[in-house]
PDB file of C-alpha atoms in Angstrom:
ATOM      1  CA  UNK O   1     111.968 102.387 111.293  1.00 43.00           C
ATOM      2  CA  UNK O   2     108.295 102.573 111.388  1.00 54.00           C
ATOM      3  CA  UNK O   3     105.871  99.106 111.204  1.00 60.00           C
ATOM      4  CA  UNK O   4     104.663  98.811 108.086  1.00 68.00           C
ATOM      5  CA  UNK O   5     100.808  99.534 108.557  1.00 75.00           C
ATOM      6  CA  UNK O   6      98.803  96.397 108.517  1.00 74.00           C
ATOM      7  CA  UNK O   7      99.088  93.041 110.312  1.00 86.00           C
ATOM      8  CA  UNK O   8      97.401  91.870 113.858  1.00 91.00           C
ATOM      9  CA  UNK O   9      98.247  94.228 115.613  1.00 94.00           C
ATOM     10  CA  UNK O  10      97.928  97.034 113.441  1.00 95.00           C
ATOM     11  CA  UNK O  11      93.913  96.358 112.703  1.00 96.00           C
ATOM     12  CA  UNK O  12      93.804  95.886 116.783  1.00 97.00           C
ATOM     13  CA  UNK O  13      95.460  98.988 117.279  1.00 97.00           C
ATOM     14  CA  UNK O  14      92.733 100.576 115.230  1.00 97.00           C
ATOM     15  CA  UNK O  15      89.525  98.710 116.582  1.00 97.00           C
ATOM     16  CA  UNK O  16      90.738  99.480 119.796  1.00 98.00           C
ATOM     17  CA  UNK O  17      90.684 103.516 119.344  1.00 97.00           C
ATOM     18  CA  UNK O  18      87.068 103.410 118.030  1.00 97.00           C
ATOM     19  CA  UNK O  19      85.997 101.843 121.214  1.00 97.00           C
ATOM     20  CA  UNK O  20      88.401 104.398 123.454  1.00 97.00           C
ATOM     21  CA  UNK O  21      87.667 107.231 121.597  1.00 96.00           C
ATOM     22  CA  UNK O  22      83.811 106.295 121.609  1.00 96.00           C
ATOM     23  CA  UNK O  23      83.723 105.969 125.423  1.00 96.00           C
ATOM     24  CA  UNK O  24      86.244 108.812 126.204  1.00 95.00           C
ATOM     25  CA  UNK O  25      86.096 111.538 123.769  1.00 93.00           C
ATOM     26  CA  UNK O  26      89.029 111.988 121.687  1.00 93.00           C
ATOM     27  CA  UNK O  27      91.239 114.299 124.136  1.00 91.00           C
ATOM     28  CA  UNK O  28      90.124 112.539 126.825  1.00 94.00           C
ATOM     29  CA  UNK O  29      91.608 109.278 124.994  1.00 95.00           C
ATOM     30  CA  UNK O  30      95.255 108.851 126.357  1.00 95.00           C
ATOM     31  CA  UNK O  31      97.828 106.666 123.835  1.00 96.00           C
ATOM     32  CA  UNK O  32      98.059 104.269 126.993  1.00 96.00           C
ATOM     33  CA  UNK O  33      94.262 103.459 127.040  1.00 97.00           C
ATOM     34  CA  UNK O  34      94.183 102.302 123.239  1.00 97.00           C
ATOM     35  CA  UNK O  35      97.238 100.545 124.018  1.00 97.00           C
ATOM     36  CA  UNK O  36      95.673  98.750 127.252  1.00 97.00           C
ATOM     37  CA  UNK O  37      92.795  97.911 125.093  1.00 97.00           C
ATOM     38  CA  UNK O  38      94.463  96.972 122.393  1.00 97.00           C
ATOM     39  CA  UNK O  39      96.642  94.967 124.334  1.00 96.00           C
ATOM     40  CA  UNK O  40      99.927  96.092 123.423  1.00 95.00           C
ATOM     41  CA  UNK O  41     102.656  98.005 124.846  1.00 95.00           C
ATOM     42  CA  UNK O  42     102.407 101.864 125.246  1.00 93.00           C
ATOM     43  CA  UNK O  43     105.795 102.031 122.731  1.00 94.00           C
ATOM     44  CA  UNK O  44     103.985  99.641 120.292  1.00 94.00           C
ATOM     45  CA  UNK O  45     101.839 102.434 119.098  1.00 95.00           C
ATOM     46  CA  UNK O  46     104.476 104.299 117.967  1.00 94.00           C
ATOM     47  CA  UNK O  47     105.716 101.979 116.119  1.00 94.00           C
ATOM     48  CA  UNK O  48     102.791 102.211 113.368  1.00 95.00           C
ATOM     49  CA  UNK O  49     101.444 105.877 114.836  1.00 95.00           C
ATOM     50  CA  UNK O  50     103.286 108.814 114.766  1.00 93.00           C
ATOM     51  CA  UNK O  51     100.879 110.014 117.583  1.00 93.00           C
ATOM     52  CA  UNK O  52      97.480 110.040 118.572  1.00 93.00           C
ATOM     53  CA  UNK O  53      96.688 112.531 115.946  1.00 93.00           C
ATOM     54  CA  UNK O  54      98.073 110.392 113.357  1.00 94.00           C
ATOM     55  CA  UNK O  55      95.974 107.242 114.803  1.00 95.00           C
ATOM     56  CA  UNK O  56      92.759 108.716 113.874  1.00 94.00           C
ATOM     57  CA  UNK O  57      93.867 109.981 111.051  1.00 94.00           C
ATOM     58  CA  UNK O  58      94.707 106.403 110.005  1.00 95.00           C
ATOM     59  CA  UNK O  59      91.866 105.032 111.625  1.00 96.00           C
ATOM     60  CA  UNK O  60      89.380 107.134 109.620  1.00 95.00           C
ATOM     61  CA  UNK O  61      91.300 106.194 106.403  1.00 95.00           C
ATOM     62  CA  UNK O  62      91.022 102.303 107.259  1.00 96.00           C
ATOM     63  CA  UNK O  63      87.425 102.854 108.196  1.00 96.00           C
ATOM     64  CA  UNK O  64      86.603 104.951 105.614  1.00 95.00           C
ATOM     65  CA  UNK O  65      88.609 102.926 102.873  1.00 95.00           C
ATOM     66  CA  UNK O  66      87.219  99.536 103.543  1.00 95.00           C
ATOM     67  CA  UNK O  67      83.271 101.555 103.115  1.00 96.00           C
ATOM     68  CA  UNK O  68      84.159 102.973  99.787  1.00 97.00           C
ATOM     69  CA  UNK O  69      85.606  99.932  98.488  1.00 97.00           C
ATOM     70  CA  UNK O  70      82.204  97.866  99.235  1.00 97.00           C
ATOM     71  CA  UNK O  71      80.196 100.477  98.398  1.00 97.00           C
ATOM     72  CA  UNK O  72      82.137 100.340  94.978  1.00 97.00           C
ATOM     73  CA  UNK O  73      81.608  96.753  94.702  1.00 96.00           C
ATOM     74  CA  UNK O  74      77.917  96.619  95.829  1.00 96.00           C
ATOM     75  CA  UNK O  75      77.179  99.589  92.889  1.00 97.00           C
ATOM     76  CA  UNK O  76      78.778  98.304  90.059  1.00 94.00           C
ATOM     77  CA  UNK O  77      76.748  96.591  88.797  1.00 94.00           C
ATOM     78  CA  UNK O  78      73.766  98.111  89.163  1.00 96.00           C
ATOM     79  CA  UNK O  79      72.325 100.105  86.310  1.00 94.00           C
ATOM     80  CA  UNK O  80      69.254 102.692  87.507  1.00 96.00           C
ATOM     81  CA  UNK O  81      70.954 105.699  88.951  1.00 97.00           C
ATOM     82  CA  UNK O  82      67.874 105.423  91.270  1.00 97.00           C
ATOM     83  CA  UNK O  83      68.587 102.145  92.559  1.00 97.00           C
ATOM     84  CA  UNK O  84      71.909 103.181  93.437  1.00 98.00           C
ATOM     85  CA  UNK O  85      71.208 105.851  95.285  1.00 98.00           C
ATOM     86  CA  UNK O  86      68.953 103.751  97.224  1.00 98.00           C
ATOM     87  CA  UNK O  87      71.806 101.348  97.701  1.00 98.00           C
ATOM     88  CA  UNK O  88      74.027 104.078  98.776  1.00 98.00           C
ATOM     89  CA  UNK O  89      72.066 105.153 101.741  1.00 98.00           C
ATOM     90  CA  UNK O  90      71.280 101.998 102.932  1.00 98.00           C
ATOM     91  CA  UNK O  91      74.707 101.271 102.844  1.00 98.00           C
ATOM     92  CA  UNK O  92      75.523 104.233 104.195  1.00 98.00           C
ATOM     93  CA  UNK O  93      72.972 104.067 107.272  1.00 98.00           C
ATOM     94  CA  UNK O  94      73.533 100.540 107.751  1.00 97.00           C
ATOM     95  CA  UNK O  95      77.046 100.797 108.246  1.00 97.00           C
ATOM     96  CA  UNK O  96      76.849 103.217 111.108  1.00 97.00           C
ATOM     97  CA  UNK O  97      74.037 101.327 112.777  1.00 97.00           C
ATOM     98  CA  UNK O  98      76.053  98.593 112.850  1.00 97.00           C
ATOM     99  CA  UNK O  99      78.813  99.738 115.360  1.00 97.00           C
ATOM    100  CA  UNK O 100      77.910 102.764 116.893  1.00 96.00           C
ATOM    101  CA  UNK O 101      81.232 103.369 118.477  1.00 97.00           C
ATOM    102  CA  UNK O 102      82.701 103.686 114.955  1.00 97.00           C
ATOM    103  CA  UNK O 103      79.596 105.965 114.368  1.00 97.00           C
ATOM    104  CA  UNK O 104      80.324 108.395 117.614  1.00 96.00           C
ATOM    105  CA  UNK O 105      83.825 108.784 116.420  1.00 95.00           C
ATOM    106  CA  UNK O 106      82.708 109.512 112.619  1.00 94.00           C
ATOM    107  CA  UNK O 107      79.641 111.909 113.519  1.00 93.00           C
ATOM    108  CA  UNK O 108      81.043 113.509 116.511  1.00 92.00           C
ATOM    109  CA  UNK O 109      84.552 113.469 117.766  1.00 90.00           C
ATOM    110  CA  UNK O 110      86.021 113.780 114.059  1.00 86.00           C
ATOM    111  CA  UNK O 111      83.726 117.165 113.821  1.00 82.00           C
ATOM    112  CA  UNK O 112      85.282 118.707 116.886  1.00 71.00           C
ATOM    113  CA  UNK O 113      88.920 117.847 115.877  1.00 69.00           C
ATOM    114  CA  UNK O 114      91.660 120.523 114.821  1.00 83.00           C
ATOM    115  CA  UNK O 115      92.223 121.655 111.192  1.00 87.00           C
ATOM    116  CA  UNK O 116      94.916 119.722 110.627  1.00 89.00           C
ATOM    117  CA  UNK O 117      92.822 116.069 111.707  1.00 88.00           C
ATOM    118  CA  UNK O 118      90.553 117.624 109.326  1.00 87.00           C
ATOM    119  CA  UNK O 119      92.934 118.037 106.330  1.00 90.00           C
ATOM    120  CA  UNK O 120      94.199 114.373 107.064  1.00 91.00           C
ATOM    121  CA  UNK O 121      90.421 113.529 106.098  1.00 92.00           C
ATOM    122  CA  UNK O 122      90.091 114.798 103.339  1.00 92.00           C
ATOM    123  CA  UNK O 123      91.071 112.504 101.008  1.00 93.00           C
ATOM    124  CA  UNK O 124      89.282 109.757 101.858  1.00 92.00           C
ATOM    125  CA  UNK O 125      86.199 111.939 102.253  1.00 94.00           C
ATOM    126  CA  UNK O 126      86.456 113.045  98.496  1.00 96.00           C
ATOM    127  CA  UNK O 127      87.031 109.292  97.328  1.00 95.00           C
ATOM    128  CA  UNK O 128      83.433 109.264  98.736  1.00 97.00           C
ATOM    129  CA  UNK O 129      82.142 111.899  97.716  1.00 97.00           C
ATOM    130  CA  UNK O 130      83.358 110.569  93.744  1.00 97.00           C
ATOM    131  CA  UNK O 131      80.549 107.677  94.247  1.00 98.00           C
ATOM    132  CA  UNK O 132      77.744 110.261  95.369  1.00 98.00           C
ATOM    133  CA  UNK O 133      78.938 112.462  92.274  1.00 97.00           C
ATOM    134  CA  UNK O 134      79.163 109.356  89.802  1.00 97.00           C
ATOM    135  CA  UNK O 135      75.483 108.447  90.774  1.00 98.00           C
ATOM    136  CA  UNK O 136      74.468 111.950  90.223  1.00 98.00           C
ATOM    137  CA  UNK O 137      76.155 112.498  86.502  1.00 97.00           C
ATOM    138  CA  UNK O 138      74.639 109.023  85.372  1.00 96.00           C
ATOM    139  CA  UNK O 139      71.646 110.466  86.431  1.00 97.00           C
ATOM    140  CA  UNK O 140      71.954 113.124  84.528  1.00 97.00           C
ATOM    141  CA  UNK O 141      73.329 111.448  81.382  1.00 96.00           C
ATOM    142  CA  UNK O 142      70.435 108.799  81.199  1.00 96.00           C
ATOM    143  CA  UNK O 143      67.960 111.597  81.167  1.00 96.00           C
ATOM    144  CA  UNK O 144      66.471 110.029  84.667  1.00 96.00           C
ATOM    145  CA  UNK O 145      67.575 112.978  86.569  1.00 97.00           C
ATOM    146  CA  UNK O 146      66.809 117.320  85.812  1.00 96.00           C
ATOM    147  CA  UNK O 147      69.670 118.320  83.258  1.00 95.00           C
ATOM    148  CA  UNK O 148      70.145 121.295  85.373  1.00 96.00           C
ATOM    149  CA  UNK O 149      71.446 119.874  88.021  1.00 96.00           C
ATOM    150  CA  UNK O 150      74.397 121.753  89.825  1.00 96.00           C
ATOM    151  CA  UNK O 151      76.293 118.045  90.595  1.00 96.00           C
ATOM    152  CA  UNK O 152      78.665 119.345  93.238  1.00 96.00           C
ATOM    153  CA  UNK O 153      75.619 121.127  95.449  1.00 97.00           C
ATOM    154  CA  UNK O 154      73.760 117.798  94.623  1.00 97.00           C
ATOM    155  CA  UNK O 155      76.651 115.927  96.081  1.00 98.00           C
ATOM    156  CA  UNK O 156      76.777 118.099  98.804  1.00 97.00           C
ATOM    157  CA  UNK O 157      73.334 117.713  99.823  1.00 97.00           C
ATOM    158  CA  UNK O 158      73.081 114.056  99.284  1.00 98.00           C
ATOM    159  CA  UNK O 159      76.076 113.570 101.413  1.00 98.00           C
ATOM    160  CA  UNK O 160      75.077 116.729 103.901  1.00 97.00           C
ATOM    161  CA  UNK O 161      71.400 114.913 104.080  1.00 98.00           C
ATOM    162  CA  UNK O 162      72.701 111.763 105.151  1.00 98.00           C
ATOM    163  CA  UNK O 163      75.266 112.675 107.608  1.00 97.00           C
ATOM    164  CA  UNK O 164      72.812 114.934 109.391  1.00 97.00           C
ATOM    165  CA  UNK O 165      70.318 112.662 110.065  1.00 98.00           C
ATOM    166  CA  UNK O 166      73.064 109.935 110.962  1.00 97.00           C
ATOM    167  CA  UNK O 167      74.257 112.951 113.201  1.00 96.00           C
ATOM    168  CA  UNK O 168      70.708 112.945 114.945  1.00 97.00           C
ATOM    169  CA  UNK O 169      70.389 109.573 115.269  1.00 97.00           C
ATOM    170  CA  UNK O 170      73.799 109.314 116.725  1.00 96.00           C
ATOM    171  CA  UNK O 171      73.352 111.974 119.551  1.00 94.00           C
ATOM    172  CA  UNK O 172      69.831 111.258 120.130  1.00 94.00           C
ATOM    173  CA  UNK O 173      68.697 110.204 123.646  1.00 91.00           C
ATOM    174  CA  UNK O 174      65.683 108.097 122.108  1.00 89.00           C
ATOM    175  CA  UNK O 175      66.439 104.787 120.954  1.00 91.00           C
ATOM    176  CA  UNK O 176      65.319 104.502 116.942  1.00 94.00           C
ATOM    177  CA  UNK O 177      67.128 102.815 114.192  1.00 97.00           C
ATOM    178  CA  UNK O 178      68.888 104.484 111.658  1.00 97.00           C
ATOM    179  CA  UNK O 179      67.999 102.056 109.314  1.00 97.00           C
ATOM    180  CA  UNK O 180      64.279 103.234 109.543  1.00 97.00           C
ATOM    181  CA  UNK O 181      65.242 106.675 108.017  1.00 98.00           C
ATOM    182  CA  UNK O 182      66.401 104.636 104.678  1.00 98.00           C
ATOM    183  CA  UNK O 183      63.211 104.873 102.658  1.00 98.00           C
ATOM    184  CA  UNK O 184      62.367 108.475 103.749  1.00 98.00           C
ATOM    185  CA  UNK O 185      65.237 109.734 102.882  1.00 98.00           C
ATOM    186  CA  UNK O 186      65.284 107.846  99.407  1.00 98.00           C
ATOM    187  CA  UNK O 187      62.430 109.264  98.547  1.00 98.00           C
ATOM    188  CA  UNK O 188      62.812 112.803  99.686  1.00 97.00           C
ATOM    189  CA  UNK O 189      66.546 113.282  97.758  1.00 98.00           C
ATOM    190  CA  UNK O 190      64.953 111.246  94.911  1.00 98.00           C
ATOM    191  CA  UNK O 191      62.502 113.415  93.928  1.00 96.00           C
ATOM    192  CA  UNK O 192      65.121 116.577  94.188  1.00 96.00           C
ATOM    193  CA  UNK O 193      67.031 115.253  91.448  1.00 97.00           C
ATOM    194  CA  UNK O 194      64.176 112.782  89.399  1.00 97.00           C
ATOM    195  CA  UNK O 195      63.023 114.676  85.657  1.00 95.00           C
ATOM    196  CA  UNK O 196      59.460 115.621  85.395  1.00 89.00           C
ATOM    197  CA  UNK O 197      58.880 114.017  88.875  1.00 85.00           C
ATOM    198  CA  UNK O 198      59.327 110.641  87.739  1.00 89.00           C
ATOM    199  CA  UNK O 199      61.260 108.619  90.162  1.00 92.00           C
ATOM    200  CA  UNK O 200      62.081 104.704  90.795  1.00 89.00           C
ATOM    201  CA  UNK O 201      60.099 103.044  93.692  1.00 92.00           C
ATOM    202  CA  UNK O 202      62.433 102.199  96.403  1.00 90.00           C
ATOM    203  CA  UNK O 203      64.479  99.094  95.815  1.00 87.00           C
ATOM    204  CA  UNK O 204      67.789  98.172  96.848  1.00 85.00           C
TER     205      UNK O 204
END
């Protein structure tokens, strides 16, 4: 009978593949390294994990659960569809700048991982990508953003925007910060979707 999937060891389990898979690669990232980092057994991460596949899976759901969750907190009450979006990629940015191992293993090993890592991804992905289309639609309904808006390519460039410059930054052999791009990038995607040009001044 499997673990049940939270507890000590669970969350170290977890932590402990961001920083193996961040330093090794994910192929290159044997079960028995996360375990020896971790600091459990070899068997003990089987007991939660159905394999290494399954670990990432889970650790990109964790990861990518705890984001959405604040990012749902820190945008509810905010009103301006411009302000949010503003929030949004600071949160966004900030979050990856803030442990880069988690951000190797988002930007780059999850992008060279087989279909079926991809698939286990998804869902958590698209609870994302609900904010990013919420933000667009009140937008839209307030009469702050165009009215012909195609909300899904919207989403997908907002999103696609983001991610490739946190992809850049990532893989980049010059030291910046991410957090720098915040503003730029506020203002470029703002002015995509304001009406008549008229958009918010940054603020988060």
């Amino acid at each position: 009978m499997a673990a049940k999937r939270t507890g000590e060891k669970y969350y170290a389990i977890i932590e402990a593949a961001v920083k193996v898979i961040a330093e090794n690669g994910y192929h290159n990232s044997q079960v028995s390294k996360i375990a020896k980092e971790a600091g459990v057994a070899d068997g003990t991460i089987y007991l939660y994990f159905k394999n290494k596949e399954d670990l990432l899976i889970s650790l990109f759901k964790v990861k990518m659960g705890d984001f959405t969750a604040g990012a749902r907190h820190e945008l509810k009450d905010l009103k301006n569809p411009f302000t949010k979006l503003a929030r949004l990629i600071y949160l966004h940015f900030n979050r990856l700048e803030s442990d880069r191992n988690l951000a190797l293993v988002l930007q780059i090993q999850l992008r060279q991982s087989e279909t079926s890592i991809r698939e286990g991804i998804a869902g958590p992905l698209k609870l994302y990508f609900n904010i990013i289309e919420e933000i667009i639609s009140a937008g839209v309904e307030s009469n702050a953003f165009r009215q012909d808006i195609n909300r899904k390519l919207a989403r997908q460039m907002i999103f696609g925007t983001m991610d490739e410059v946190a992809t850049s930054w990532v893989m980049s052999s010059h030291h910046y910060n991410l957090t720098n791009r915040i503003e730029p990038v506020y203002y470029l995607l703002a002015r995509a979707l304001a009406k008549d040009g008229k958009i918010e001044p940054f603020a988060i």
